[in-house]
């Protein structure tokens, strides 16, 4: 049988149709992780059983198409791993399970991308990653803590950390061992460039949070909590700690709860009607810069170091807390 005349020849660019060019552009525009998933499937098709059926039919054109498809996927697989790392490791999501952290550590180390990571969002583990019976033993805690410490220490340029979806705060009553391990690791490592911290969807110990914030305060400039519950005291102590100890540029708090007299209480739950709020714009006399805060029903946000202190103090006043400081006024803060 005669060999194909076109075998080994490259395609003539002039012969490529507009449709083919559009298809090529579309393929290049796909997210690299999608390309990688497609390409990874070819490991199962190195010697497909249906290849021999095609050869028996003598359909050379179809067989050539299958070979071209395999070669294309091989090329995609070789290039997509680096491209995925290049495009997507500036901000990553990591599940708080030993297996997932070890896998992420391996991928970033092999691609040399640890120094490129600027933001990490830590989320709860998958159901299949939970220990048998759902209990988290001392052994599991130790393994997770060691994996976390090795991982966080390699993040030399990390600037932002988020913690999300660890627990259902409406049913949990104690801190998650995974969350406690992460906060303890961040405190021990104290990343030198960490400026932003967000804690959401979890029960936390006030002592643990205060200790972590105290360690990070030299560089920390943004702090946000959302669906955040304090299990070992009133949230007022956390507000006073942030007011007196931190030098934040921006603060956001939503749905902050704590246990008061054996009952759960939500901060700013009764001070405003639904949709009601209190807002202040303030001008710093020394710098001329404007700062502001807004307090609403179960939430508040503030921008500017002085505005943050005033907002927290105002909330403590609205709550009738003994931690309210009457000497902290606009005048004393330079407004």
Coordinates of N, CA and C in Angstrom, one line a residue, residues 81-82 85 106-114:
X81 N 1.3 22.2 32.8 CA 1.7 22.1 34.2 C 2.4 23.4 34.5
X82 N 3.4 23.8 33.7 CA 4.1 25.1 34.0 C 3.2 26.3 33.8
X85 N 0.9 26.7 36.8 CA 1.7 27.3 37.9 C 1.9 28.7 37.7
X106 N 4.1 19.8 47.4 CA 4.9 19.1 46.3 C 4.7 19.8 45.0
X107 N 3.5 20.2 44.6 CA 3.3 20.9 43.3 C 4.0 22.2 43.3
X108 N 4.0 23.0 44.3 CA 4.6 24.3 44.3 C 6.1 24.2 44.4
X109 N 6.6 23.2 45.1 CA 8.1 23.0 45.2 C 8.6 22.5 43.8
X110 N 7.9 21.6 43.2 CA 8.4 21.1 41.9 C 8.4 22.1 40.8
X111 N 7.4 23.0 40.9 CA 7.3 24.1 39.9 C 8.1 25.3 40.2
X112 N 8.7 25.4 41.4 CA 9.4 26.5 41.9 C 8.6 27.8 42.1
X113 N 7.3 27.6 42.5 CA 6.4 28.7 42.6 C 6.1 29.2 44.0
X114 N 6.8 28.7 45.0 CA 6.5 29.1 46.4 C 6.7 30.6 46.6

